[in-house]
mmCIF file of C-alpha atoms in Angstrom:
data_model
loop_
_atom_site.group_PDB
_atom_site.id
_atom_site.type_symbol
_atom_site.label_atom_id
_atom_site.label_comp_id
_atom_site.label_asym_id
_atom_site.label_seq_id
_atom_site.Cartn_x
_atom_site.Cartn_y
_atom_site.Cartn_z
ATOM 1 C CA MET A 1 32.654 3.993 -7.372
ATOM 2 C CA ASP A 2 34.574 7.137 -9.164
ATOM 3 C CA LEU A 3 32.217 7.710 -12.121
ATOM 4 C CA ASN A 4 35.140 9.750 -13.907
ATOM 5 C CA ALA A 5 36.442 6.452 -13.635
ATOM 6 C CA LEU A 6 34.506 5.081 -16.602
ATOM 7 C CA PRO A 7 36.000 4.871 -19.936
ATOM 8 C CA ILE A 8 34.135 7.033 -22.378
ATOM 9 C CA PRO A 9 34.942 9.040 -25.526
ATOM 10 C CA ASP A 10 36.580 12.094 -25.318
ATOM 11 C CA VAL A 11 33.334 13.213 -27.918
ATOM 12 C CA LYS A 12 31.298 12.201 -25.658
ATOM 13 C CA ARG A 13 32.663 13.506 -22.253
ATOM 14 C CA SER A 14 32.545 17.387 -24.459
ATOM 15 C CA ILE A 15 29.130 16.709 -25.318
ATOM 16 C CA PHE A 16 27.809 14.959 -21.799
ATOM 17 C CA GLN A 17 29.506 18.011 -20.126
ATOM 18 C CA ARG A 18 27.423 20.316 -22.350
ATOM 19 C CA ALA A 19 24.364 18.724 -21.213
ATOM 20 C CA LEU A 20 25.156 18.849 -17.521
ATOM 21 C CA GLN A 21 26.210 22.353 -18.260
ATOM 22 C CA ALA A 22 23.004 23.690 -19.686
ATOM 23 C CA LEU A 23 21.114 21.730 -17.120
ATOM 24 C CA GLU A 24 22.766 23.518 -14.648
ATOM 25 C CA SER A 25 22.007 26.806 -16.065
ATOM 26 C CA THR A 26 18.456 26.403 -15.816
ATOM 27 C CA GLY A 27 18.558 25.952 -11.972
ATOM 28 C CA VAL A 28 16.662 22.688 -12.080
ATOM 29 C CA ALA A 29 17.068 19.766 -10.232
ATOM 30 C CA PHE A 30 17.922 16.507 -11.893
ATOM 31 C CA SER A 31 19.765 13.329 -11.332
ATOM 32 C CA LEU A 32 22.335 10.323 -12.558
ATOM 33 C CA GLY A 33 20.731 7.393 -14.163
ATOM 34 C CA GLY A 34 21.259 4.726 -16.325
ATOM 35 C CA GLY A 35 24.121 2.920 -16.237
ATOM 36 C CA LEU A 36 26.290 5.622 -14.618
ATOM 37 C CA ALA A 37 23.906 5.354 -11.383
ATOM 38 C CA LEU A 38 24.277 1.476 -11.769
ATOM 39 C CA TYR A 39 28.063 1.807 -11.858
ATOM 40 C CA TYR A 40 27.957 4.098 -9.299
ATOM 41 C CA TYR A 41 26.023 2.051 -7.183
ATOM 42 C CA THR A 42 27.104 -1.811 -7.951
ATOM 43 C CA GLY A 43 30.608 -1.338 -9.894
ATOM 44 C CA VAL A 44 29.097 -2.971 -12.972
ATOM 45 C CA GLN A 45 31.016 -1.443 -16.178
ATOM 46 C CA ARG A 46 29.176 -1.533 -19.628
ATOM 47 C CA ASP A 47 29.723 0.949 -22.495
ATOM 48 C CA VAL A 48 27.834 4.772 -21.660
ATOM 49 C CA HIS A 49 25.602 5.001 -24.900
ATOM 50 C CA ASP A 50 24.231 7.943 -23.161
ATOM 51 C CA LEU A 51 23.302 10.101 -21.020
ATOM 52 C CA ASP A 52 20.000 9.352 -18.851
ATOM 53 C CA LEU A 53 18.828 12.324 -16.550
ATOM 54 C CA HIS A 54 15.940 11.989 -14.113
ATOM 55 C CA LEU A 55 13.820 15.144 -13.535
ATOM 56 C CA LEU A 56 10.324 16.659 -12.827
ATOM 57 C CA PRO A 57 8.059 16.905 -15.218
ATOM 58 C CA ARG A 58 7.336 20.438 -14.737
ATOM 59 C CA ASP A 59 11.154 21.039 -15.719
ATOM 60 C CA VAL A 60 11.141 19.207 -18.743
ATOM 61 C CA GLU A 61 10.391 22.135 -21.478
ATOM 62 C CA PRO A 62 13.148 24.426 -19.405
ATOM 63 C CA SER A 63 15.476 21.662 -19.567
ATOM 64 C CA LEU A 64 14.989 21.150 -23.715
ATOM 65 C CA VAL A 65 15.101 24.876 -24.382
ATOM 66 C CA ALA A 66 18.314 25.213 -22.650
ATOM 67 C CA LEU A 67 19.458 22.356 -24.277
ATOM 68 C CA ARG A 68 18.648 23.596 -27.554
ATOM 69 C CA GLU A 69 20.307 27.034 -26.854
ATOM 70 C CA ALA A 70 23.400 24.866 -26.692
ATOM 71 C CA GLY A 71 22.919 22.828 -30.108
ATOM 72 C CA PHE A 72 20.974 19.854 -29.262
ATOM 73 C CA THR A 73 18.208 18.912 -30.852
ATOM 74 C CA THR A 74 15.464 18.210 -28.930
ATOM 75 C CA TRP A 75 11.757 15.684 -29.476
ATOM 76 C CA VAL A 76 9.155 14.168 -27.232
ATOM 77 C CA HIS A 77 8.364 11.096 -26.996
ATOM 78 C CA LEU A 78 4.534 10.381 -27.016
ATOM 79 C CA ALA A 79 5.090 7.745 -24.323
ATOM 80 C CA PRO A 80 4.593 10.211 -21.026
ATOM 81 C CA TRP A 81 8.311 9.948 -19.302
ATOM 82 C CA LEU A 82 10.626 10.318 -22.033
ATOM 83 C CA ALA A 83 12.017 13.212 -23.811
ATOM 84 C CA GLN A 84 15.514 13.239 -25.518
ATOM 85 C CA ALA A 85 18.199 15.696 -26.743
ATOM 86 C CA THR A 86 21.142 14.583 -29.270
ATOM 87 C CA VAL A 87 24.368 16.214 -30.909
ATOM 88 C CA ASP A 88 26.705 14.415 -33.158
ATOM 89 C CA ARG A 89 24.843 11.293 -32.472
ATOM 90 C CA VAL A 90 25.492 11.607 -28.620
ATOM 91 C CA GLN A 91 21.939 11.065 -26.971
ATOM 92 C CA VAL A 92 20.830 12.902 -23.855
ATOM 93 C CA ASP A 93 17.613 11.032 -22.267
ATOM 94 C CA LEU A 94 15.394 12.875 -20.198
ATOM 95 C CA VAL A 95 13.164 10.729 -17.850
ATOM 96 C CA TYR A 96 10.472 12.600 -16.161
ATOM 97 C CA GLY A 97 8.083 9.963 -15.487
ATOM 98 C CA GLN A 98 8.913 5.407 -14.493
ATOM 99 C CA GLY A 99 9.843 3.347 -17.278
ATOM 100 C CA SER A 100 5.947 2.365 -17.702
ATOM 101 C CA GLY A 101 5.086 5.978 -17.955
ATOM 102 C CA HIS A 102 2.388 5.364 -14.971
ATOM 103 C CA ALA A 103 3.776 7.572 -12.584
ATOM 104 C CA SER A 104 5.738 11.081 -12.672
ATOM 105 C CA VAL A 105 9.503 11.793 -10.760
ATOM 106 C CA ASP A 106 9.161 13.562 -7.478
ATOM 107 C CA GLN A 107 11.944 14.788 -4.819
ATOM 108 C CA ARG A 108 12.369 11.606 -3.340
ATOM 109 C CA TRP A 109 14.733 10.814 -6.875
ATOM 110 C CA PHE A 110 16.896 13.811 -6.030
ATOM 111 C CA THR A 111 17.479 12.278 -2.049
ATOM 112 C CA GLY A 112 20.476 10.232 -3.353
ATOM 113 C CA PRO A 113 24.273 10.698 -2.781
ATOM 114 C CA ARG A 114 26.280 13.405 -4.177
ATOM 115 C CA ALA A 115 28.987 12.324 -6.897
ATOM 116 C CA HIS A 116 31.385 14.116 -9.571
ATOM 117 C CA PHE A 117 31.240 13.521 -12.859
ATOM 118 C CA LEU A 118 33.010 15.440 -15.528
ATOM 119 C CA GLY A 119 33.388 18.589 -13.850
ATOM 120 C CA HIS A 120 30.105 18.544 -11.918
ATOM 121 C CA GLU A 121 28.923 18.033 -8.864
ATOM 122 C CA VAL A 122 26.028 15.867 -9.309
ATOM 123 C CA ILE A 123 23.027 13.831 -7.612
ATOM 124 C CA VAL A 124 22.727 9.896 -8.721
ATOM 125 C CA THR A 125 19.041 9.063 -8.769
ATOM 126 C CA ALA A 126 18.329 7.653 -5.246
ATOM 127 C CA PRO A 127 18.866 3.822 -4.733
ATOM 128 C CA GLU A 128 15.359 2.698 -4.040
ATOM 129 C CA GLU A 129 13.947 5.044 -7.361
ATOM 130 C CA PHE A 130 16.544 3.748 -9.892
ATOM 131 C CA PHE A 131 15.670 -0.052 -8.878
ATOM 132 C CA TRP A 132 12.119 0.757 -9.165
ATOM 133 C CA SER A 133 12.444 2.239 -12.442
ATOM 134 C CA LYS A 134 14.049 -0.546 -13.759
ATOM 135 C CA SER A 135 11.670 -2.965 -12.441
ATOM 136 C CA MET A 136 8.725 -2.616 -14.817
ATOM 137 C CA ARG A 137 10.978 -3.471 -17.875
ATOM 138 C CA TYR A 138 9.974 -7.092 -17.890
ATOM 139 C CA GLY A 139 9.801 -7.559 -21.383
ATOM 140 C CA ARG A 140 10.634 -9.482 -24.687
ATOM 141 C CA PHE A 141 13.248 -7.107 -26.030
ATOM 142 C CA ARG A 142 14.481 -5.397 -22.761
ATOM 143 C CA ASN A 143 14.636 -6.766 -19.175
ATOM 144 C CA ASP A 144 16.439 -5.205 -16.765
ATOM 145 C CA ALA A 145 16.448 -7.936 -13.768
ATOM 146 C CA PRO A 146 20.074 -8.856 -14.379
ATOM 147 C CA ASP A 147 20.624 -4.820 -13.032
ATOM 148 C CA LEU A 148 18.461 -5.171 -10.267
ATOM 149 C CA PHE A 149 20.075 -8.519 -9.373
ATOM 150 C CA SER A 150 23.203 -6.699 -9.155
ATOM 151 C CA ILE A 151 22.032 -3.626 -7.279
ATOM 152 C CA LEU A 152 20.500 -6.099 -4.404
ATOM 153 C CA VAL A 153 24.116 -7.691 -4.732
ATOM 154 C CA ALA A 154 25.415 -4.562 -3.936
ATOM 155 C CA LEU A 155 22.995 -3.144 -1.546
ATOM 156 C CA GLY A 156 20.766 -5.579 0.108
ATOM 157 C CA ASN A 157 19.903 -4.569 3.252
ATOM 158 C CA ARG A 158 21.085 -0.613 3.191
ATOM 159 C CA LEU A 159 18.328 -0.020 0.316
ATOM 160 C CA ASP A 160 15.189 1.669 2.295
ATOM 161 C CA TRP A 161 12.890 -1.318 2.079
ATOM 162 C CA PRO A 162 9.392 0.143 3.266
ATOM 163 C CA HIS A 163 10.116 2.787 1.348
ATOM 164 C CA LEU A 164 10.633 0.771 -2.085
ATOM 165 C CA LEU A 165 7.412 -1.041 -0.745
ATOM 166 C CA ASP A 166 5.239 1.755 -0.867
ATOM 167 C CA LEU A 167 6.731 2.545 -4.240
ATOM 168 C CA PHE A 168 5.731 -0.580 -6.149
ATOM 169 C CA ASP A 169 2.168 -0.172 -4.378
ATOM 170 C CA GLU A 170 -0.232 -2.199 -6.331
ATOM 171 C CA ASP A 171 2.267 -3.735 -8.663
ATOM 172 C CA TRP A 172 3.953 -5.848 -5.464
ATOM 173 C CA GLU A 173 3.738 -8.857 -7.560
ATOM 174 C CA VAL A 174 6.424 -7.562 -9.527
ATOM 175 C CA LEU A 175 8.558 -6.674 -6.579
ATOM 176 C CA LEU A 176 7.873 -9.953 -5.817
ATOM 177 C CA SER A 177 8.586 -12.191 -8.779
ATOM 178 C CA HIS A 178 11.684 -10.212 -9.057
ATOM 179 C CA LEU A 179 13.043 -11.228 -5.340
ATOM 180 C CA VAL A 180 11.848 -14.707 -5.998
ATOM 181 C CA VAL A 181 14.113 -15.106 -8.993
ATOM 182 C CA PHE A 182 17.419 -12.949 -7.494
ATOM 183 C CA ARG A 183 16.794 -15.512 -4.903
ATOM 184 C CA TYR A 184 17.220 -18.180 -7.407
ATOM 185 C CA ALA A 185 20.070 -16.579 -9.428
ATOM 186 C CA PHE A 186 22.022 -15.944 -5.743
ATOM 187 C CA PRO A 187 21.563 -18.246 -3.399
ATOM 188 C CA SER A 188 24.513 -17.033 -1.302
ATOM 189 C CA HIS A 189 23.143 -13.689 -0.593
ATOM 190 C CA PRO A 190 19.485 -14.908 1.594
ATOM 191 C CA GLY A 191 20.343 -12.031 3.642
ATOM 192 C CA ALA A 192 19.960 -8.685 0.880
ATOM 193 C CA ILE A 193 16.367 -9.260 1.152
ATOM 194 C CA PRO A 194 14.533 -8.877 4.644
ATOM 195 C CA ASP A 195 12.923 -11.482 6.591
ATOM 196 C CA ALA A 196 9.862 -9.308 6.833
ATOM 197 C CA ILE A 197 9.637 -7.840 3.421
ATOM 198 C CA LEU A 198 9.367 -11.667 2.135
ATOM 199 C CA ASP A 199 6.732 -12.436 4.814
ATOM 200 C CA ASN A 200 4.879 -9.455 4.099
ATOM 201 C CA LEU A 201 5.247 -9.987 0.159
ATOM 202 C CA LEU A 202 4.228 -13.742 0.255
ATOM 203 C CA GLU A 203 1.212 -13.033 2.716
ATOM 204 C CA ARG A 204 0.095 -10.405 0.288
ATOM 205 C CA LEU A 205 0.023 -13.305 -2.418
ATOM 206 C CA GLN A 206 -1.750 -15.956 0.054
ATOM 207 C CA ALA A 207 -4.331 -13.354 0.702
ATOM 208 C CA SER A 208 -4.990 -12.325 -2.934
ATOM 209 C CA ARG A 209 -5.519 -16.085 -3.848
ATOM 210 C CA ARG A 210 -8.395 -16.404 -1.450
ATOM 211 C CA SER A 211 -9.784 -13.394 -2.879
ATOM 212 C CA PRO A 212 -13.582 -14.735 -4.025
ATOM 213 C CA CYS A 213 -13.719 -12.916 -7.531
ATOM 214 C CA PRO A 214 -11.387 -11.674 -9.996
ATOM 215 C CA PRO A 215 -11.790 -7.890 -11.659
ATOM 216 C CA ASN A 216 -14.733 -8.019 -13.524
ATOM 217 C CA PRO A 217 -14.651 -6.802 -16.440
ATOM 218 C CA PRO A 218 -10.565 -8.507 -16.753
ATOM 219 C CA VAL A 219 -8.260 -6.285 -16.219
ATOM 220 C CA TRP A 220 -5.349 -6.738 -18.892
ATOM 221 C CA ARG A 221 -1.247 -5.320 -17.450
ATOM 222 C CA GLY A 222 1.234 -6.604 -19.275
ATOM 223 C CA GLY A 223 1.603 -3.404 -21.333
ATOM 224 C CA LEU A 224 3.170 -2.144 -18.262
ATOM 225 C CA ILE A 225 5.856 -4.494 -17.974
ATOM 226 C CA ASP A 226 6.188 -4.995 -21.525
ATOM 227 C CA GLY A 227 5.435 -1.832 -23.908
ATOM 228 C CA ALA A 228 5.910 -3.835 -26.912
ATOM 229 C CA MET A 229 2.817 -6.066 -26.136
ATOM 230 C CA ASP A 230 -0.481 -5.446 -28.008
ATOM 231 C CA GLY A 231 -2.588 -4.236 -25.475
ATOM 232 C CA GLN A 232 -5.397 -3.975 -28.970
ATOM 233 C CA TYR A 233 -5.524 -7.774 -28.896
ATOM 234 C CA PHE A 234 -6.790 -7.921 -25.758
ATOM 235 C CA GLU A 235 -8.773 -4.708 -25.566
ATOM 236 C CA GLU A 236 -11.408 -6.576 -28.363
ATOM 237 C CA ARG A 237 -11.616 -9.347 -26.187
ATOM 238 C CA GLY A 238 -12.842 -6.882 -23.666
ATOM 239 C CA TYR A 239 -9.898 -6.586 -21.058
ATOM 240 C CA ILE A 240 -9.406 -3.326 -19.304
ATOM 241 C CA ASP A 241 -5.815 -1.655 -20.725
ATOM 242 C CA GLU A 242 -4.263 -0.732 -17.362
ATOM 243 C CA ARG A 243 -1.408 0.877 -18.565
ATOM 244 C CA ARG A 244 -3.785 3.232 -21.244
ATOM 245 C CA ARG A 245 -5.756 3.802 -17.632
ATOM 246 C CA ARG A 246 -2.996 4.454 -15.187
ATOM 247 C CA TRP A 247 -1.235 6.845 -17.986
ATOM 248 C CA GLU A 248 -5.106 8.645 -18.424
ATOM 249 C CA ARG A 249 -5.440 9.090 -14.238
ATOM 250 C CA ARG A 250 -1.843 10.385 -14.481
ATOM 251 C CA LEU A 251 -2.361 12.690 -17.314
ATOM 252 C CA SER A 252 -5.483 14.065 -15.308
ATOM 253 C CA ALA A 253 -3.605 14.790 -12.745
ATOM 254 C CA GLU A 254 -0.772 16.090 -13.812
ATOM 255 C CA LEU A 255 -2.303 18.320 -16.159
ATOM 256 C CA ASP A 256 -1.342 21.160 -16.360
ATOM 257 C CA VAL A 257 2.468 19.908 -16.824
ATOM 258 C CA LEU A 258 2.062 16.961 -18.653
ATOM 259 C CA ALA A 259 -0.713 18.326 -21.449
ATOM 260 C CA PRO A 260 2.291 20.416 -23.081
ATOM 261 C CA LEU A 261 4.501 17.652 -23.235
ATOM 262 C CA VAL A 262 2.451 15.149 -24.590
ATOM 263 C CA ALA A 263 0.327 17.239 -27.374
ATOM 264 C CA GLN A 264 3.936 18.232 -28.841
ATOM 265 C CA ASP A 265 4.671 16.561 -32.638
ATOM 266 C CA VAL A 266 6.469 13.433 -31.810
ATOM 267 C CA HIS A 267 7.593 12.762 -35.034
ATOM 268 C CA ARG A 268 9.807 15.900 -35.245
ATOM 269 C CA ARG A 269 12.520 17.115 -34.040
ATOM 270 C CA ASP A 270 12.966 20.776 -33.200
ATOM 271 C CA THR A 271 16.074 22.660 -33.208
ATOM 272 C CA SER A 272 14.648 26.013 -33.490
ATOM 273 C CA GLY A 273 14.638 26.821 -29.782
ATOM 274 C CA GLY A 274 10.772 26.687 -29.520
ATOM 275 C CA ARG A 275 7.485 24.459 -29.539
ATOM 276 C CA ARG A 276 6.745 23.138 -33.321
ATOM 277 C CA ALA A 277 2.981 22.588 -33.930
ATOM 278 C CA ALA A 278 1.642 19.375 -34.824
ATOM 279 C CA ASP A 279 0.435 18.851 -38.323
#
């Protein structure tokens, strides 16, 4: 789909162009996500509220500096996957991790197709990574399953399914749940999901049912699919918070890159061109 066909107000177009130009000046790799990627792959059109860009964790800081120099106000969220920039109430999201925060953007995100948008040649986030990034938003206040279904209708067998399985890894049950509901919602598209993939996932489910003992101590993974769920309630009852465990594991593995980001004061917005110290 032609991204320039989207009805984006002129003010937003100008600010999006400014943001793209700022990031291009740094030489960092980035790709388009959000509603723009959804439209590109599926033709599903919605109001474009902000500009979602995926980039490597190491490239967040130079990108924020460039955006501040271009007149944006910037800040970093405590959750280790998102930084933001804004000007005139128009927002740019710099997404450097999977939506639940437990995995970082890597080079595979930039293997998607190239497209022209607002006078810039851009990369659209690879469809498998885009699908995966939305899959863990399964919560009370946000559920991206309809977007996943649109991707399956549009792309189906053209997805790299073995790679998608690798992305989900230990979260394969989340993928299976989406595929089962998709089959219910779109019974006319049985060929969108390869039989071998469903067989693989159902065999895993059968094997897990035969597992002799559940995790001990008990594990709670609800926070991975719904960030609004209160893990403290379950931790007080002896459950291990899997979201917290994965965040800590990721921070340990990528300490040199992530620590400076999560250490920033998330309650302050920086327009000074430099990092502000926490109280």
